[in-house]
Short mmCIF file of N, CA and C in Angstrom, two decimals:
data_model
loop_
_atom_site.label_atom_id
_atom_site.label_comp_id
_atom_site.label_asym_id
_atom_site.label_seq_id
_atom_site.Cartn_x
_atom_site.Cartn_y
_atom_site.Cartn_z
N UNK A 1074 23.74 3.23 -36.27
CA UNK A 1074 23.00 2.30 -35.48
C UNK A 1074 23.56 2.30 -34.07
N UNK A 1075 22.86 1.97 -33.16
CA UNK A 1075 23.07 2.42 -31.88
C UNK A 1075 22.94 1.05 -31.11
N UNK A 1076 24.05 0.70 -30.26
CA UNK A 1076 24.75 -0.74 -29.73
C UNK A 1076 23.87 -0.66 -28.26
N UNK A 1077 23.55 0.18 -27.80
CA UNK A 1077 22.88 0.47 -26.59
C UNK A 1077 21.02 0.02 -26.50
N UNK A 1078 21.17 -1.05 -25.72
CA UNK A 1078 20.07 -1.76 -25.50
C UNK A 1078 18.79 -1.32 -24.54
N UNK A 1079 17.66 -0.93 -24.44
CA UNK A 1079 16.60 -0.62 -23.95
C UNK A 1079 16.02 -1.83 -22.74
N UNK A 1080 16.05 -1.31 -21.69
CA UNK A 1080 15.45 -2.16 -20.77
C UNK A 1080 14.39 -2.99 -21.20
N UNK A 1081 14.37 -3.81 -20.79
CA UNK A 1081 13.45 -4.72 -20.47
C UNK A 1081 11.98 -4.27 -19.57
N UNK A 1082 10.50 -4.46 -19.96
CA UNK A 1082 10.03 -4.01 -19.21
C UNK A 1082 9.08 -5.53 -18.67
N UNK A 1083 8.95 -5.70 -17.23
CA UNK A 1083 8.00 -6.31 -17.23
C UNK A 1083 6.77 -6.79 -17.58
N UNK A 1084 6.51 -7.75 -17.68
CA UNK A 1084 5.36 -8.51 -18.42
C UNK A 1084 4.49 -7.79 -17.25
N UNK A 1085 4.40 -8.23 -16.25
CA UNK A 1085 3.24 -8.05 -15.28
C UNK A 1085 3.78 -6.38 -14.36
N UNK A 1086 3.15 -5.52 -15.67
CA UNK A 1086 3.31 -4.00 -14.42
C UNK A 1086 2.56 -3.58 -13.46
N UNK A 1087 2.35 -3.37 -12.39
CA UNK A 1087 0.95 -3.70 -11.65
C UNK A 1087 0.69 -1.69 -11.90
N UNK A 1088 1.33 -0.74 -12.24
CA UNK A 1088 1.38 0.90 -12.47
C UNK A 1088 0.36 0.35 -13.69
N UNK A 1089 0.74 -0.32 -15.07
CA UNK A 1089 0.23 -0.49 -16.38
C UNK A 1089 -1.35 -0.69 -15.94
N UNK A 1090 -1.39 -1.85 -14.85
CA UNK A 1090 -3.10 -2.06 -14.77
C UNK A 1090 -3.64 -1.64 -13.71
N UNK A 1091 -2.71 -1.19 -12.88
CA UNK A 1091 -3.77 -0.67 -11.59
C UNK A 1091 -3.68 0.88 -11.81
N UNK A 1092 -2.68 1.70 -12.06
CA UNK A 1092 -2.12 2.49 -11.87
C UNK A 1092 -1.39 3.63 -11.30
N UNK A 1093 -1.31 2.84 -10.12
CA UNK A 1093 -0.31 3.16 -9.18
C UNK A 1093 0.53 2.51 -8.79
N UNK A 1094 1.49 2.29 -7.45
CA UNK A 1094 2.38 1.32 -7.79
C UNK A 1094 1.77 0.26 -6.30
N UNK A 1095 2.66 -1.18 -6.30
CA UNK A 1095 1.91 -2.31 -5.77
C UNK A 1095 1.96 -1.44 -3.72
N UNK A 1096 2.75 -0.54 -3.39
CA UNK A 1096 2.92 -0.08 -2.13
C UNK A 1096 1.21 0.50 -2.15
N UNK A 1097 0.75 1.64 -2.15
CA UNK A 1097 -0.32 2.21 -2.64
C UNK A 1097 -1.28 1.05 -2.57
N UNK A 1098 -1.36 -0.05 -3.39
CA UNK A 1098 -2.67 -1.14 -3.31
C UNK A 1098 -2.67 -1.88 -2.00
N UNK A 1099 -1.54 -1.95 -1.49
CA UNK A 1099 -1.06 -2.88 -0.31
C UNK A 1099 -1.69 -1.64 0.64
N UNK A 1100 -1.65 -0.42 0.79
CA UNK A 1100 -2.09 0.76 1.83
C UNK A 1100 -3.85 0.58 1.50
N UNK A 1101 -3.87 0.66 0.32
CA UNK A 1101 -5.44 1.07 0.52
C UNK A 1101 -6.27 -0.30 0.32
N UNK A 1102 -5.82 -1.70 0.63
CA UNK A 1102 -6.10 -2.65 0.89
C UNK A 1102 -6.23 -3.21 2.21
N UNK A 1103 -5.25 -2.29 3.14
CA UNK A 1103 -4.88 -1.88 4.91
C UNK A 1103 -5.94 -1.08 4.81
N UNK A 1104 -6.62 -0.34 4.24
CA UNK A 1104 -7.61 0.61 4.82
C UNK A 1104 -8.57 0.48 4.84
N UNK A 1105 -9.10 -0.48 3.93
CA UNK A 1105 -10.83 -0.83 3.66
C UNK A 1105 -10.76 -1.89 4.88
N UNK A 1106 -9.87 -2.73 4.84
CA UNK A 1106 -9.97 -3.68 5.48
C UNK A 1106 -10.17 -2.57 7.32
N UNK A 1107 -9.41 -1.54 7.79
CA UNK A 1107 -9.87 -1.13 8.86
C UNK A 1107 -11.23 -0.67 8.75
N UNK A 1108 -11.16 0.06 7.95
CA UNK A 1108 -12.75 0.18 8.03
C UNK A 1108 -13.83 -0.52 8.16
N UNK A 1109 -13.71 -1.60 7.55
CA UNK A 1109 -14.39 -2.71 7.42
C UNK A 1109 -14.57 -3.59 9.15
N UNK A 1110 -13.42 -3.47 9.84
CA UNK A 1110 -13.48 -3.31 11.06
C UNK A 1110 -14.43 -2.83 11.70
N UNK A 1111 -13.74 -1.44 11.93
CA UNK A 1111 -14.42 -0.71 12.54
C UNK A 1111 -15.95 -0.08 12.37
N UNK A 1112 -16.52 -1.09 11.14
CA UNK A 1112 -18.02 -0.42 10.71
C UNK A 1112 -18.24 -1.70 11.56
N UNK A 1113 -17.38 -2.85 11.26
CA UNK A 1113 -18.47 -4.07 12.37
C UNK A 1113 -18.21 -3.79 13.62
N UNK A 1114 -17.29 -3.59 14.50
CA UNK A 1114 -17.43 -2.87 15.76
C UNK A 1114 -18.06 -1.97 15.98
N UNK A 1115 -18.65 -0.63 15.07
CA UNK A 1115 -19.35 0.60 15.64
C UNK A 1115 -21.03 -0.40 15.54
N UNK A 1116 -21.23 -1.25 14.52
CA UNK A 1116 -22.68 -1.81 14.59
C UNK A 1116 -22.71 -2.71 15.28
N UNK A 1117 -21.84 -2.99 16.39
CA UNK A 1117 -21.80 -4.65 16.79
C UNK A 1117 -23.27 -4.15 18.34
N UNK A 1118 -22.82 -2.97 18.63
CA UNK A 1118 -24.01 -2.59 19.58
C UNK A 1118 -25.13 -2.10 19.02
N UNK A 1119 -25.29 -1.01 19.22
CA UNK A 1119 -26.79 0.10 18.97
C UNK A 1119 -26.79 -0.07 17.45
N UNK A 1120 -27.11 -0.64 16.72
CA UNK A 1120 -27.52 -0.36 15.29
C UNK A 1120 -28.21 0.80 15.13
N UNK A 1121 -29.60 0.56 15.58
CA UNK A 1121 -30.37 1.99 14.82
C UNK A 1121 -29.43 3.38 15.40
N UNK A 1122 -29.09 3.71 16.87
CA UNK A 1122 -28.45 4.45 17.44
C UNK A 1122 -27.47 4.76 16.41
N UNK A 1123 -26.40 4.33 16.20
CA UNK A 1123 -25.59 4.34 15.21
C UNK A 1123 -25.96 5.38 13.95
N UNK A 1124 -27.18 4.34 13.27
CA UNK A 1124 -27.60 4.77 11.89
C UNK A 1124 -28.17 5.87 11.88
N UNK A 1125 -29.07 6.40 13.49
CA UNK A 1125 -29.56 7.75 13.51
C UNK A 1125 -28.52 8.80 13.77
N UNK A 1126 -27.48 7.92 14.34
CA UNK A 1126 -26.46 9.33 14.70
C UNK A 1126 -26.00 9.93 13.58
N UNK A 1127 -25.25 8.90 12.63
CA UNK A 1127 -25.05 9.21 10.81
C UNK A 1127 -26.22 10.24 10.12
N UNK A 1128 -27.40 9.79 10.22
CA UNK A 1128 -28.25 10.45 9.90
C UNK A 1128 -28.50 11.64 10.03
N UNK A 1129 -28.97 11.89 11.33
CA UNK A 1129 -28.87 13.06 12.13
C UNK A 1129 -27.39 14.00 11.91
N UNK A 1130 -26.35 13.93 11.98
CA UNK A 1130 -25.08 14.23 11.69
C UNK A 1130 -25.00 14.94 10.05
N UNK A 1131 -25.70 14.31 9.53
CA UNK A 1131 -25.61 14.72 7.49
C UNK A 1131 -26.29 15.87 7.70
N UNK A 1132 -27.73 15.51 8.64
CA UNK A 1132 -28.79 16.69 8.46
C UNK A 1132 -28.28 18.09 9.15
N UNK A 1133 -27.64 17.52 9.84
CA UNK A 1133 -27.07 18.85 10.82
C UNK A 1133 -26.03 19.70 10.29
N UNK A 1134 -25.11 18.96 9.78
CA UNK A 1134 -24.29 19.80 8.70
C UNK A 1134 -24.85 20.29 7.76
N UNK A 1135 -25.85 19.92 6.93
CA UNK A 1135 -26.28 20.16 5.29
C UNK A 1135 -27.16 21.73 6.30
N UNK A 1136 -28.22 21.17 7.48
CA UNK A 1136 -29.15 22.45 7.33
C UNK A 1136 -28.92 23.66 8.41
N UNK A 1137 -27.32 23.32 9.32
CA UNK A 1137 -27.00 24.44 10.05
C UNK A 1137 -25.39 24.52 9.96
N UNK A 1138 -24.69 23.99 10.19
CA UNK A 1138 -23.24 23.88 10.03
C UNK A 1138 -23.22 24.90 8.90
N UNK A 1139 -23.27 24.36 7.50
CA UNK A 1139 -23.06 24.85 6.34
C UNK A 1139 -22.64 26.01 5.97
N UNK A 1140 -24.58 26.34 6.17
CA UNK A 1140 -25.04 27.82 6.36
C UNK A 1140 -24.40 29.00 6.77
N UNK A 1141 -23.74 28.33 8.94
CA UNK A 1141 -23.22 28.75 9.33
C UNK A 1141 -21.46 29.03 9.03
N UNK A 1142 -20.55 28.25 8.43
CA UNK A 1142 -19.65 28.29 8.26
C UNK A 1142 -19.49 29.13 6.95
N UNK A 1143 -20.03 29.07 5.83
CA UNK A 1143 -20.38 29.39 4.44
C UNK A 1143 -20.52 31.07 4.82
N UNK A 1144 -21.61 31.17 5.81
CA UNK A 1144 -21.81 32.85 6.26
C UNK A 1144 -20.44 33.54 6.57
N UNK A 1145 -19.80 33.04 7.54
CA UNK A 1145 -18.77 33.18 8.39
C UNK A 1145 -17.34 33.80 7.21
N UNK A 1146 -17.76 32.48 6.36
CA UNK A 1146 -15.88 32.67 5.26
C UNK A 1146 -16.48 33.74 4.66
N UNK A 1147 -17.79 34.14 4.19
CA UNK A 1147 -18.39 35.05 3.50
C UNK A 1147 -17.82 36.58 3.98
N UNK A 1148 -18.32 36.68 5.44
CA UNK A 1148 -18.43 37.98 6.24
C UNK A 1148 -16.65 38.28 6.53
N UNK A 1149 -15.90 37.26 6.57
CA UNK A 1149 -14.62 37.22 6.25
C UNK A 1149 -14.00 37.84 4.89
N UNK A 1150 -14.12 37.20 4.17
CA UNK A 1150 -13.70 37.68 3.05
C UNK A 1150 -14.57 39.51 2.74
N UNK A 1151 -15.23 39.58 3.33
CA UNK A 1151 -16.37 41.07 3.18
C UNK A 1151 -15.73 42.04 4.04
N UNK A 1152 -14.84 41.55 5.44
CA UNK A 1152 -14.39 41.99 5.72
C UNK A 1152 -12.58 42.42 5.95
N UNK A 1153 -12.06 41.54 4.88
CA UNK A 1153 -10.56 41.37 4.33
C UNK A 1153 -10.46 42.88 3.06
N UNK A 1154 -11.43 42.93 2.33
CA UNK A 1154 -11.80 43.90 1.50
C UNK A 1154 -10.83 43.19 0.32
N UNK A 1155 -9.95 44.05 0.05
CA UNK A 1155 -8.93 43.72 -1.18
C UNK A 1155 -8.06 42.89 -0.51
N UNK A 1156 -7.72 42.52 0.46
CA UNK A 1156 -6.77 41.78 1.10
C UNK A 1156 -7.31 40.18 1.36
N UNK A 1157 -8.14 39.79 0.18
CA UNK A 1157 -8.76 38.74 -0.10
C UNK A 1157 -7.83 37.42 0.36
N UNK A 1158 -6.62 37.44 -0.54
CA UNK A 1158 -5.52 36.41 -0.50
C UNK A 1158 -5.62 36.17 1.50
N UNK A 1159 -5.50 36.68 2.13
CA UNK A 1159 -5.58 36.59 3.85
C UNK A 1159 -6.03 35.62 4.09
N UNK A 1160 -7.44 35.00 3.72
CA UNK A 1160 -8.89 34.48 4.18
C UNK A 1160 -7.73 33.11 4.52
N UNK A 1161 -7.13 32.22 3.18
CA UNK A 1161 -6.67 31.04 4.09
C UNK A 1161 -6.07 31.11 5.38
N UNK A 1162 -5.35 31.99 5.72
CA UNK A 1162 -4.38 32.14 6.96
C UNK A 1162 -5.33 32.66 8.24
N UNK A 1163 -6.65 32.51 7.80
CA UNK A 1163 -7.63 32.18 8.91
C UNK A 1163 -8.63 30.80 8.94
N UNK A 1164 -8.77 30.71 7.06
CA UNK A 1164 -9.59 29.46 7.41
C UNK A 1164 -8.41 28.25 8.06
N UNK A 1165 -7.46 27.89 7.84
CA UNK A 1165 -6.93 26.84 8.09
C UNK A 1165 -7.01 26.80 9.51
N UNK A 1166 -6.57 27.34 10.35
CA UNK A 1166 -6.46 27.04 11.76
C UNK A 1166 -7.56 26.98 12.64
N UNK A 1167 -8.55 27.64 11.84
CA UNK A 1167 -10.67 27.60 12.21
C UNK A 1167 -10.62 26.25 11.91
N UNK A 1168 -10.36 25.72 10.40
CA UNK A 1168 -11.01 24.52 10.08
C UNK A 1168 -10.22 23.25 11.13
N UNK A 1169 -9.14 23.65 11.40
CA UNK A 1169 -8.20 22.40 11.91
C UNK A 1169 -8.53 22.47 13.75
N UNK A 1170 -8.99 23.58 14.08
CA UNK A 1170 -9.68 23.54 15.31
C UNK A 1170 -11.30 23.77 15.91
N UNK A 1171 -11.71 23.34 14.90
CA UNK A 1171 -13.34 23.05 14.77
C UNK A 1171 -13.51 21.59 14.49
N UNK A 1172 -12.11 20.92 13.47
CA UNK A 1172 -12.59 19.18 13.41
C UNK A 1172 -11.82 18.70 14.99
N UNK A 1173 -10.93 19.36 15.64
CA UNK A 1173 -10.74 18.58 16.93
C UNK A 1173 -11.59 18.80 18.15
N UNK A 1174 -12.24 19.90 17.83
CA UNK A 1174 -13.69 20.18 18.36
C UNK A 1174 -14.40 19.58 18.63
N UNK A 1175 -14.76 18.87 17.13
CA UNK A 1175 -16.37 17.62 16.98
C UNK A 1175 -15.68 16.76 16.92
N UNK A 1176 -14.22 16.23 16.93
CA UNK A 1176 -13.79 15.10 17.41
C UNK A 1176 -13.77 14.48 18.85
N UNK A 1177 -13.34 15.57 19.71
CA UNK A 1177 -13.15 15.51 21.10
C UNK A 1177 -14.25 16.38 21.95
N UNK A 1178 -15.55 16.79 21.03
CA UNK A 1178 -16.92 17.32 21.66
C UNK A 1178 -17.49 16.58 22.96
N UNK A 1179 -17.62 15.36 23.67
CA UNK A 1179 -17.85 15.31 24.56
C UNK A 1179 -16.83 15.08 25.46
N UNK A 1180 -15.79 15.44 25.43
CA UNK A 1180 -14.51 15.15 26.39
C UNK A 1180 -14.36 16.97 26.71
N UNK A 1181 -14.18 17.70 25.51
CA UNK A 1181 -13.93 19.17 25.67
C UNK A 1181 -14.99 19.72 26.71
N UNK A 1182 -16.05 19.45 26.49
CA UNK A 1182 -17.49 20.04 27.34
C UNK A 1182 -17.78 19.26 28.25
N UNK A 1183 -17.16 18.52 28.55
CA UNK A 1183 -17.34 17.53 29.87
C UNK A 1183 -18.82 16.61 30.03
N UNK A 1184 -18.76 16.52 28.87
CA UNK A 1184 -20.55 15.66 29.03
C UNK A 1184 -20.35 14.23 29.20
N UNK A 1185 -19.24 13.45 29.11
CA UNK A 1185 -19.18 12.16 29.52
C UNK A 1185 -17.76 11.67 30.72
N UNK A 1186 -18.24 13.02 31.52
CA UNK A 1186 -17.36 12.96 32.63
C UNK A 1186 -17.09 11.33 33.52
N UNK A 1187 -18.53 10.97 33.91
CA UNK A 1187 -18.38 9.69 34.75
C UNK A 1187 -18.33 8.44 33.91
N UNK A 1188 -18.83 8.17 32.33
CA UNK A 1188 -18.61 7.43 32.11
C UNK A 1188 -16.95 7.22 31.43
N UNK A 1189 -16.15 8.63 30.87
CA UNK A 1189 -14.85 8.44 30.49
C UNK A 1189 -14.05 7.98 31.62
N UNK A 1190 -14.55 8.69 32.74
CA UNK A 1190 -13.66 8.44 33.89
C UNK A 1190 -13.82 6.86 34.76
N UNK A 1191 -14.81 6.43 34.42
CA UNK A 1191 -15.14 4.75 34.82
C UNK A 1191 -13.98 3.92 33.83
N UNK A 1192 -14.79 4.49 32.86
CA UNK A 1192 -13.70 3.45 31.59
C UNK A 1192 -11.87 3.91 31.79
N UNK A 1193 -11.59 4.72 31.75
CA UNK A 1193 -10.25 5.03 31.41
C UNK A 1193 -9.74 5.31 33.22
N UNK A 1194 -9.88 5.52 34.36
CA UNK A 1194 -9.46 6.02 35.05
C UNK A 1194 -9.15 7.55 35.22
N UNK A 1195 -8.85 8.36 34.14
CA UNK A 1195 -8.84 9.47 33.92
C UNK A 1195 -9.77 10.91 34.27
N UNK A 1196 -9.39 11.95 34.46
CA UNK A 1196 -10.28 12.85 34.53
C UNK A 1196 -10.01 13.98 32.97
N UNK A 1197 -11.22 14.15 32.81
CA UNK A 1197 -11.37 14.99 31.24
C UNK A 1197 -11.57 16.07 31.37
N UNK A 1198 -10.76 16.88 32.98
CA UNK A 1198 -10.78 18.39 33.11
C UNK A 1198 -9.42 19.04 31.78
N UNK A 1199 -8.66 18.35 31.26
CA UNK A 1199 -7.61 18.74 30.88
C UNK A 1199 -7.85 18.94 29.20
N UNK A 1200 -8.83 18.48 28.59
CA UNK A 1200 -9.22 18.32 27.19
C UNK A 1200 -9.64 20.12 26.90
N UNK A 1201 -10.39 20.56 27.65
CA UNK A 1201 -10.75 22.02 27.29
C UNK A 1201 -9.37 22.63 27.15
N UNK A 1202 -8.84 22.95 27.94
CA UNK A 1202 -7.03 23.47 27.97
C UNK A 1202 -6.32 23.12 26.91
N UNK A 1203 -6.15 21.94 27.28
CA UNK A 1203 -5.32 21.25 25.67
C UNK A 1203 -6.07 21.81 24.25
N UNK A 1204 -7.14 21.63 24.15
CA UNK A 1204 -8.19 22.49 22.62
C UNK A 1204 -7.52 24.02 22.53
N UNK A 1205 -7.66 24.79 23.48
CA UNK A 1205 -7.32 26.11 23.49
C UNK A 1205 -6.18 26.00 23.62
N UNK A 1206 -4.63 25.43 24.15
CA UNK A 1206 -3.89 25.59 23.75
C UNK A 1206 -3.35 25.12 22.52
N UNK A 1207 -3.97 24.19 21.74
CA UNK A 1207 -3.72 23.88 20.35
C UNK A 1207 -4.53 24.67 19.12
N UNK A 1208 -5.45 25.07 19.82
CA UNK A 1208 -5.94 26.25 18.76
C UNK A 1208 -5.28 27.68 18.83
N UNK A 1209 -4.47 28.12 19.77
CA UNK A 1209 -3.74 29.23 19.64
C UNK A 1209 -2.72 28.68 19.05
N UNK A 1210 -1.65 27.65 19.15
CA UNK A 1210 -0.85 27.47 18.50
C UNK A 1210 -1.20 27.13 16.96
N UNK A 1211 -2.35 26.84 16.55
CA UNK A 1211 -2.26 26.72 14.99
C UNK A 1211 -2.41 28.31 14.58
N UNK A 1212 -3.11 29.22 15.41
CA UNK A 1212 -3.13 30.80 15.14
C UNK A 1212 -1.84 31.02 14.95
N UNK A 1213 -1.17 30.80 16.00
CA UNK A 1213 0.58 31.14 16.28
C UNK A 1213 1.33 30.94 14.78
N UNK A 1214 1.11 29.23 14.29
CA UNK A 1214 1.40 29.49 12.89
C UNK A 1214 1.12 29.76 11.86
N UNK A 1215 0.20 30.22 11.89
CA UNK A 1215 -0.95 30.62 10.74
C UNK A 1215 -0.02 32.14 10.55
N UNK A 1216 0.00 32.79 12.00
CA UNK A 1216 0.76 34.17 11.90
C UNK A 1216 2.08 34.30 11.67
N UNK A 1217 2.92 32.85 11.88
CA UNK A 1217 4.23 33.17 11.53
C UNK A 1217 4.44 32.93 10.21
N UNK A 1218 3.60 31.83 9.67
CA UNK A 1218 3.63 31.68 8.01
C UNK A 1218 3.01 33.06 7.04
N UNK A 1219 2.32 34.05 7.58
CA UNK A 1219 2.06 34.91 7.24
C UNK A 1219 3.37 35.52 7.47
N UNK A 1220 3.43 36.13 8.54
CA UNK A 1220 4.85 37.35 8.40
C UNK A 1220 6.39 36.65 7.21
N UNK A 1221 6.29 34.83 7.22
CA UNK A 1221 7.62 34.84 6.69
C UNK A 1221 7.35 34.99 5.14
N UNK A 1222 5.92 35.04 5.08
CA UNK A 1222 5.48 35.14 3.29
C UNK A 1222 5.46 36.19 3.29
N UNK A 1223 4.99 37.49 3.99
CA UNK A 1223 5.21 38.49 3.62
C UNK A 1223 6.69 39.24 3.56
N UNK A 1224 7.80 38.99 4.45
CA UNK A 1224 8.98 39.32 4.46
C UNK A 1224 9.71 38.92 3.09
N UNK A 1225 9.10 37.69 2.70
CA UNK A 1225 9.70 37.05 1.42
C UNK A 1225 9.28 37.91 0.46
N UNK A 1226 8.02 38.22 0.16
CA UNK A 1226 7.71 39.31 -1.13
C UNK A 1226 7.90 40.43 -1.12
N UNK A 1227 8.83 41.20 0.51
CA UNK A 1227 9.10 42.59 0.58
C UNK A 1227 10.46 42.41 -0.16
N UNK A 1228 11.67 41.34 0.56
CA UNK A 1228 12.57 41.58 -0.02
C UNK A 1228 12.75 40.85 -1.60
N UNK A 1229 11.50 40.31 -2.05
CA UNK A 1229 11.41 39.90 -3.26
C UNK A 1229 12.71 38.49 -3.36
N UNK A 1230 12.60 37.95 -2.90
CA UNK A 1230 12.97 36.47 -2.86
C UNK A 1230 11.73 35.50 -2.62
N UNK A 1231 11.85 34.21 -3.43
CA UNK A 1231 10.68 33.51 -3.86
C UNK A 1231 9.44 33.53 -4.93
N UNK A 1232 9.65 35.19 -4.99
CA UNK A 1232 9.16 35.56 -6.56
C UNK A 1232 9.48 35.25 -7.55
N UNK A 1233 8.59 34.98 -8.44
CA UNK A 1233 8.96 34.17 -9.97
C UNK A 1233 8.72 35.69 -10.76
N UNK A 1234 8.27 36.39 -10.54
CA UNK A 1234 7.96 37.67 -11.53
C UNK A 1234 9.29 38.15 -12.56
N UNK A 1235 10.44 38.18 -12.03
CA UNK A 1235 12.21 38.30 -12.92
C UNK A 1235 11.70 37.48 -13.78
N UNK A 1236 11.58 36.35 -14.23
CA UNK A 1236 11.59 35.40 -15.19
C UNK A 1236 10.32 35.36 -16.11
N UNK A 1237 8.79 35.87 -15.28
CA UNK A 1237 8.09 35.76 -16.41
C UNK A 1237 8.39 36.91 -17.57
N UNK A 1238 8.81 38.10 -17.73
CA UNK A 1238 9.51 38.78 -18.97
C UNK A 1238 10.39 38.11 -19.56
N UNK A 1239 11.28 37.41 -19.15
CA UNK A 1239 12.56 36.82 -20.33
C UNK A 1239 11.99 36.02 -21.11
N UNK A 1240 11.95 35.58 -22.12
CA UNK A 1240 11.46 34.49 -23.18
C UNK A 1240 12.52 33.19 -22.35
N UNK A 1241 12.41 32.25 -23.21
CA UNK A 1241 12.81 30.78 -22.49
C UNK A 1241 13.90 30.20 -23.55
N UNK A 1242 14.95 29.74 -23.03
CA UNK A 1242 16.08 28.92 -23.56
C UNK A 1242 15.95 28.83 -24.68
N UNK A 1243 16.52 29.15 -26.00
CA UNK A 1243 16.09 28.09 -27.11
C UNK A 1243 17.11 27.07 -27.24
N UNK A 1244 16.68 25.86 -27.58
CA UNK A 1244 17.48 24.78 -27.35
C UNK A 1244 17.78 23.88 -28.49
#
């Protein structure tokens, strides 16, 4: 018989009924609540404006974006041949500089030159530059994470392949 006693577990686990832990409910309780914000500030002006931009925005992705991007990873991968595994170490730094793109789309192309520059004091010649220099630098690492993965499987460090032949511990 064994003198060694088993914790105690709380009556009230909030993991048992929520199932995660109470940090996590407290974050995504911070988040609805911004949102919840910021949906009454984006409608507090233009409603329909708003609701057509959403609108318009779904349609534009679903019947040209898509298409277009979907073609693109396609003609990519068609043109990787057997060197398939590649394609992420191009999509990532496309995808991560195409959303700061349509994030910062009228600042990059200068289409709300006089009204950014009323509101903020600022001039928005510097947003095109900054895009292109942050989209070469995600290339930059896209290519150095390539060469250090490939250096790793020349000199065969980081490979698990040694171990899948051995059978496993018996215990």
């Amino acid at each position: 018989m064994s003198t060694t006693a088993t914790p105690r577990r709380p009556r009230f686990s909030s993991r048992r009924r929520y199932g995660a832990g109470p940090l996590h409910l407290l974050l995504l309780a911070a988040t609805f609540c911004l949102a919840g914000y910021a949906g009454v500030r984006l409608l507090d002006g233009d409603t329909l404006g708003v609701l057509l931009w959403f609108a318009g925005s779904a349609v534009v992705h679903d019947l040209v974006l898509l298409p277009v991007y979907a073609g693109a990873d396609r003609a990519l991968r068609a043109a990787l041949g057997p060197r398939r595994d590649l394609v992420v170490f191009v999509r990532v730094p496309v995808f991560l500089s195409a959303l700061l793109l349509v994030v910062w789309f009228p600042l990059i192309t200068r289409r709300t030159e006089q009204r950014y520059e009323a509101a903020s004091g600022m001039s928005p010649d510097v947003y095109l530059g900054n895009w292109l220099l942050i989209t070469g630098a995600l290339f930059a690492l896209s290519a150095l994470w390539l060469l250090v993965r490939a250096l790793r499987s020349r000199t065969g460090r980081g490979r698990r392949s040694e171990t899948k032949g051995r059978p496993s511990a018996l215990h």
